[in-house]
Coordinates of C-alpha atoms in Angstrom, one line a residue:
M1 CA -14.1 -3.0 24.5
L2 CA -12.4 0.0 23.2
T3 CA -9.8 -2.0 21.7
A4 CA -12.0 -3.8 19.6
V5 CA -14.3 -0.7 18.7
F6 CA -11.1 1.2 17.3
S7 CA -9.3 -1.5 15.7
L8 CA -12.1 -2.6 13.9
T9 CA -13.4 0.9 12.8
G10 CA -9.9 1.8 11.9
A11 CA -9.6 -1.4 9.9
L12 CA -12.7 -0.5 7.8
V13 CA -11.1 3.5 7.5
F14 CA -8.0 1.6 6.2
G15 CA -9.8 -0.3 3.6
A16 CA -11.2 3.2 2.4
A17 CA -7.7 4.7 1.9
D18 CA -6.9 1.5 -0.1
F19 CA -9.8 2.4 -2.3
L20 CA -8.9 5.5 -2.7
G21 CA -5.2 4.8 -3.1
G22 CA -6.5 2.4 -6.0
L23 CA -8.4 4.8 -7.9
A24 CA -5.2 7.5 -7.4
A25 CA -3.1 4.6 -9.1
K26 CA -5.2 4.6 -12.0
R27 CA -4.4 8.1 -12.9
I28 CA -0.8 8.3 -11.7
S29 CA 1.9 6.1 -10.7
A30 CA 1.4 4.0 -7.6
L31 CA 4.7 4.9 -6.4
L32 CA 3.8 8.7 -6.8
A33 CA 0.3 8.2 -5.2
T34 CA 2.0 6.5 -2.3
A35 CA 4.3 9.3 -1.9
V36 CA 2.0 12.1 -1.7
A37 CA -0.4 10.2 0.5
A38 CA 2.3 9.7 2.9
L39 CA 3.4 13.4 2.8
A40 CA -0.8 14.2 2.9
G41 CA -0.7 12.2 6.2
V42 CA 2.2 13.9 7.5
V43 CA 0.8 17.2 7.2
L44 CA -2.6 15.9 9.0
L45 CA -0.9 14.5 11.9
F46 CA 1.1 17.7 12.5
L47 CA -1.8 19.8 12.6
A48 CA -3.5 17.1 14.8
L49 CA -0.6 17.1 17.1
P50 CA -1.8 20.1 19.3
L51 CA -5.2 18.6 19.9
L52 CA -4.3 15.1 20.3
G53 CA -0.8 15.9 22.0
G54 CA 2.4 13.7 22.4
E55 CA 5.6 14.0 24.2
W56 CA 8.6 13.7 22.1
S57 CA 11.3 11.2 23.4
V58 CA 14.4 9.2 21.5
H59 CA 12.7 6.1 22.6
D60 CA 9.5 6.7 20.6
V61 CA 10.9 8.7 17.9
L62 CA 13.4 5.5 17.3
W63 CA 10.3 3.3 17.3
G64 CA 8.1 5.3 15.3
A65 CA 10.9 5.5 12.3
I66 CA 11.5 1.7 12.7
S67 CA 7.6 1.3 12.1
G68 CA 7.9 3.6 8.9
V69 CA 10.9 1.5 7.8
V70 CA 9.4 -1.8 8.2
G71 CA 5.9 -1.1 7.3
C72 CA 7.3 0.3 3.7
I73 CA 9.3 -3.0 3.4
G74 CA 5.7 -5.0 3.7
I75 CA 3.7 -2.7 1.4
A76 CA 6.8 -2.8 -1.1
L77 CA 6.7 -6.9 -0.6
L78 CA 2.8 -6.8 -0.8
Y79 CA 2.7 -5.0 -4.1
A80 CA 5.5 -7.4 -5.6
C81 CA 3.6 -10.5 -4.8
L82 CA 0.2 -9.1 -6.1
A83 CA 1.6 -8.5 -9.3
I84 CA 2.9 -11.8 -9.5
G85 CA -0.4 -13.5 -8.2
P86 CA -2.6 -15.1 -8.0
M87 CA -4.1 -12.1 -5.6
S88 CA -7.0 -14.8 -4.6
I89 CA -4.4 -16.9 -2.7
L90 CA -1.4 -14.1 -1.9
S91 CA -3.7 -11.4 -1.0
P92 CA -5.5 -13.4 2.2
T93 CA -2.0 -14.7 2.9
T94 CA -0.5 -11.6 3.5
A95 CA -3.5 -10.6 5.7
V96 CA -3.4 -13.6 7.8
V97 CA 0.2 -13.8 8.6
S98 CA -0.1 -9.8 9.2
A99 CA -2.4 -11.0 12.3
I100 CA -0.6 -14.1 13.5
V101 CA 3.1 -12.5 14.0
P102 CA 1.3 -9.9 16.3
V103 CA -0.8 -12.1 17.9
L104 CA 2.0 -14.9 18.6
Y105 CA 4.3 -11.9 20.0
G106 CA 1.6 -11.0 22.4
L107 CA 0.8 -14.5 23.5
V108 CA 4.2 -15.4 24.0
F109 CA 6.3 -12.5 24.9
A110 CA 4.0 -9.8 26.1
G111 CA 2.1 -12.2 28.2
E112 CA -1.4 -11.3 27.2
R113 CA -4.1 -14.1 28.0
F114 CA -7.7 -14.5 27.4
D115 CA -10.8 -16.2 28.7
P116 CA -12.0 -19.1 26.3
T117 CA -14.2 -16.7 24.7
G118 CA -11.5 -14.4 23.8
Y119 CA -9.5 -17.7 22.1
W120 CA -12.5 -18.4 20.2
G121 CA -13.1 -14.9 18.9
L122 CA -9.1 -14.8 17.8
G123 CA -9.2 -18.0 15.8
L124 CA -12.7 -16.8 14.2
A125 CA -11.1 -13.6 13.6
L126 CA -8.4 -15.3 11.6
V127 CA -10.7 -17.3 9.5
A128 CA -12.7 -13.9 8.9
V129 CA -9.4 -12.5 7.4
V130 CA -9.1 -15.0 5.0
L131 CA -12.2 -15.1 3.9
V132 CA -12.8 -11.2 3.5
G133 CA -9.3 -10.7 1.9
F134 CA -10.3 -13.3 -0.6
V135 CA -10.3 -12.1 -4.4
P136 CA -12.1 -14.5 -6.8
E137 CA -10.4 -15.1 -9.9
R138 CA -11.3 -17.0 -12.7
G139 CA -8.6 -19.5 -14.0
A140 CA -6.4 -18.8 -11.0
V141 CA -3.1 -20.7 -11.1
R142 CA -1.2 -22.2 -8.1
P143 CA 1.2 -19.4 -6.5
S144 CA 4.9 -19.8 -7.2
L145 CA 7.3 -20.4 -4.1
R146 CA 8.5 -16.7 -4.9
G147 CA 5.1 -15.3 -4.4
I148 CA 4.6 -17.1 -1.4
V149 CA 7.7 -16.0 0.1
M150 CA 7.0 -12.3 -0.7
A151 CA 3.5 -12.7 0.8
V152 CA 4.8 -14.4 3.9
G153 CA 7.4 -11.7 4.0
S154 CA 4.9 -8.9 3.3
G155 CA 2.6 -10.0 6.3
A156 CA 5.5 -10.4 8.7
A157 CA 6.8 -7.1 8.1
I158 CA 3.2 -5.4 8.4
G159 CA 2.9 -7.6 11.7
G160 CA 6.5 -5.9 12.7
F161 CA 4.7 -2.5 12.3
Y162 CA 2.2 -3.4 14.7
I163 CA 4.5 -4.9 17.3
A164 CA 6.9 -1.7 16.6
I165 CA 4.1 1.0 17.4
D166 CA 3.0 -1.2 20.5
Q167 CA 6.7 -0.5 21.7
T168 CA 5.9 3.4 22.0
S169 CA 4.7 5.0 25.2
D170 CA 1.2 6.1 25.9
E171 CA 2.6 9.7 26.5
S172 CA 4.0 9.9 23.0
G173 CA 0.3 10.4 21.5
I174 CA 0.5 10.3 17.9
V175 CA 4.3 11.4 17.7
P176 CA 5.3 8.1 16.6
L177 CA 2.8 8.0 13.9
I178 CA 4.2 11.4 12.4
L179 CA 7.7 9.6 12.3
N180 CA 6.1 6.7 10.6
R181 CA 4.4 8.8 7.9
G182 CA 7.4 11.0 7.7
V183 CA 10.1 7.8 7.0
N184 CA 7.6 6.5 4.8
A185 CA 6.9 9.7 2.7
A186 CA 10.7 10.0 2.4
L187 CA 11.2 6.4 1.2
M188 CA 8.7 7.1 -1.3
F189 CA 9.8 10.2 -2.8
M190 CA 13.5 8.8 -3.0
A191 CA 12.0 5.8 -4.8
V192 CA 10.0 8.4 -7.3
A193 CA 13.4 10.3 -7.5
V194 CA 15.2 7.0 -8.5
V195 CA 12.6 6.1 -10.9
A196 CA 12.5 9.1 -12.6
I197 CA 16.3 9.3 -13.1
L198 CA 16.3 6.0 -14.6
A199 CA 13.6 6.9 -16.8
A200 CA 15.3 9.8 -18.3
L201 CA 18.7 7.9 -18.6
R202 CA 16.8 5.6 -20.6
A203 CA 15.0 8.3 -22.8
R204 CA 18.8 9.9 -23.3
R205 CA 20.2 6.8 -24.8
A206 CA 17.0 6.5 -26.9
R207 CA 17.7 9.8 -28.3
D208 CA 21.4 9.0 -28.7
V209 CA 20.4 6.2 -30.7
V210 CA 17.8 8.1 -32.9
G211 CA 20.6 10.8 -33.2
V212 CA 22.9 8.1 -34.5
D213 CA 20.3 6.9 -37.0
A214 CA 19.7 10.7 -38.3
G215 CA 23.6 11.1 -38.4
S216 CA 23.7 8.2 -40.9
V217 CA 20.8 9.6 -42.9
I218 CA 22.7 12.9 -43.3
Q219 CA 25.7 11.2 -44.4
S220 CA 23.7 9.2 -46.9
L221 CA 22.1 12.2 -48.1
A222 CA 25.5 14.2 -48.6
A223 CA 26.7 11.0 -50.5
N224 CA 23.3 10.8 -52.9
P225 CA 21.8 14.2 -52.7
A226 CA 18.9 13.1 -54.7
G227 CA 18.1 10.4 -52.4
E228 CA 17.9 7.5 -54.7
S229 CA 18.7 4.2 -53.6
A230 CA 20.9 1.6 -55.3
D231 CA 18.3 0.7 -57.9
G232 CA 17.9 4.2 -58.9
R233 CA 14.5 4.6 -57.3
S234 CA 14.3 8.1 -55.4
G235 CA 13.8 7.3 -51.9
G236 CA 12.1 9.7 -49.2
G237 CA 15.2 9.7 -47.1
V238 CA 14.3 13.2 -45.1
E239 CA 10.7 12.4 -44.7
A240 CA 11.4 8.8 -43.5
G241 CA 14.0 10.3 -40.7
A242 CA 11.5 12.9 -39.8
D243 CA 8.7 10.5 -39.5
G244 CA 11.1 8.4 -37.3
L245 CA 12.0 11.3 -34.8
E246 CA 8.3 12.2 -34.9
G247 CA 7.5 8.8 -33.5
E248 CA 9.8 9.0 -30.7
R249 CA 7.9 11.8 -29.2
M250 CA 5.8 10.5 -26.1
P251 CA 2.2 11.7 -25.8
R252 CA 1.4 14.6 -23.4
A253 CA 0.0 13.3 -19.9
D254 CA -3.6 14.2 -19.4
R255 CA -3.5 17.2 -16.8
S256 CA -6.9 16.9 -15.6
A257 CA -6.4 12.9 -14.9
T258 CA -3.0 13.8 -13.5
A259 CA -4.6 16.5 -11.1
T260 CA -7.4 14.1 -10.3
G261 CA -4.9 11.3 -9.2
I262 CA -3.0 14.0 -6.9
R263 CA -6.4 15.0 -5.3
L264 CA -7.0 11.3 -4.5
A265 CA -3.9 10.5 -3.5
V266 CA -4.4 13.6 -1.0
A267 CA -7.6 12.2 0.4
C268 CA -5.8 8.7 0.8
G269 CA -3.3 9.9 2.9
L270 CA -5.6 11.9 5.1
V271 CA -7.9 8.9 5.3
D272 CA -5.1 6.5 5.8
A273 CA -3.5 8.8 8.8
T274 CA -7.0 8.6 10.3
A275 CA -6.9 4.9 10.2
N276 CA -3.4 4.9 11.9
A277 CA -4.7 6.9 14.6
L278 CA -7.4 4.7 15.4
L279 CA -5.2 1.7 15.2
L280 CA -2.7 3.3 17.9
F281 CA -5.4 4.2 20.0
G282 CA -6.8 0.8 19.6
I283 CA -3.3 -1.1 20.7
R284 CA -3.1 1.5 23.7
A285 CA -6.5 0.6 24.9
G286 CA -5.8 -3.1 25.3
D287 CA -4.1 -6.1 23.9
L288 CA -1.9 -5.9 20.6
S289 CA -3.3 -9.6 19.9
I290 CA -6.9 -8.1 19.7
A291 CA -5.9 -5.0 17.7
A292 CA -3.7 -6.7 15.3
V293 CA -6.4 -9.7 14.3
L294 CA -9.2 -7.1 14.0
G295 CA -6.9 -4.4 11.9
A296 CA -6.2 -7.0 9.7
M297 CA -9.7 -6.9 8.4
Y298 CA -9.2 -3.6 6.3
P299 CA -10.1 -5.6 2.8
A300 CA -13.7 -5.2 4.1
G301 CA -13.4 -1.5 4.0
T302 CA -12.1 -1.9 0.2
I303 CA -15.0 -4.3 -0.7
L304 CA -17.7 -2.3 0.6
L305 CA -16.7 0.9 -0.8
A306 CA -15.9 -0.7 -4.5
A307 CA -19.6 -2.5 -4.1
L308 CA -21.4 1.0 -3.2
V309 CA -19.2 3.6 -5.3
L310 CA -18.2 1.2 -8.2
R311 CA -20.9 -1.3 -8.3
E312 CA -18.6 -4.4 -8.0
R313 CA -20.1 -7.7 -6.9
I314 CA -19.0 -9.0 -3.6
A315 CA -18.5 -12.7 -3.4
P316 CA -20.4 -15.0 -1.3
V317 CA -17.3 -16.0 0.7
Q318 CA -16.6 -12.4 1.1
W319 CA -19.9 -11.8 2.7
A320 CA -19.5 -14.8 5.1
G321 CA -16.1 -13.2 6.0
L322 CA -17.6 -10.0 6.7
V323 CA -20.4 -11.9 9.4
L324 CA -17.7 -13.6 10.7
A325 CA -15.6 -10.6 11.2
L326 CA -18.6 -8.9 13.4
T327 CA -19.1 -11.9 15.3
A328 CA -15.4 -12.2 16.4
A329 CA -15.2 -8.7 17.1
A330 CA -18.3 -8.8 19.2
M331 CA -16.5 -11.8 21.2
L332 CA -13.3 -9.9 21.5
A333 CA -15.2 -7.0 22.9
L334 CA -16.5 -9.5 25.5
A335 CA -13.4 -11.1 26.3

């Protein structure tokens, strides 16, 4: 019962975090939004540690760090496959694989067993994951092999996150989550730094090219002070060079939008950390299989918030998925 309640609630909260993260990514880069969110989550978990408790051990610290690395791989592959598209196929593919991997682990290696109601509930939940995660697209094309491989890899990595967290002891409390968010933040900020360095190098090369062009203009003027062209007409060499240099200047970012993006990313991190804690409680309260398959319902929270806040339309197939998700949760709670 507690596993179903914690896991489904955690999935809805996860969806809210994704919604906030999406709003943040519209104002700042998705990479920076993810990094800021992870850092905010670490801070919240550290503040909650005295209240929720947790013992530090090498075993739990190691598995917490592993879950952070595996989780980063899963998210990176998810963004990559969604960029390739079509989202309507690859998004639910990732979600269902992320549920199947822990279910297979729980049934095959952890010795989890259910009554017939539980197995039917698991099957129904997997169908619900596909329907809830379905993103209707007009003119969607058949996915490429590369996109499918990335989607499966992303789902497997996210499923690996569930398995890694399941290896931690009950006595560790939220310590593994602190390591998870800490590793995630470190990797994301490293990625932001790499991108910034590459951008700076590209900008420097562009300035060097502009400098060479400006040097050519100066040499031409020195040879032909009047700025005359070969046919004797007066040319605007200095003005043209100045216009070219002016065109290379990048427009200033909107500080207000950036500040809003940072605040949204912080809110995303706080909500995401809460969702992770709920999921952890769900795993420890019962079976990994139930927690993972209900946790994969996270798109439900996103589409519900999008409908309430942004007035986006929920597709009939997604409504069907939401109904099946609630039905499956009730069956698994009774299993």
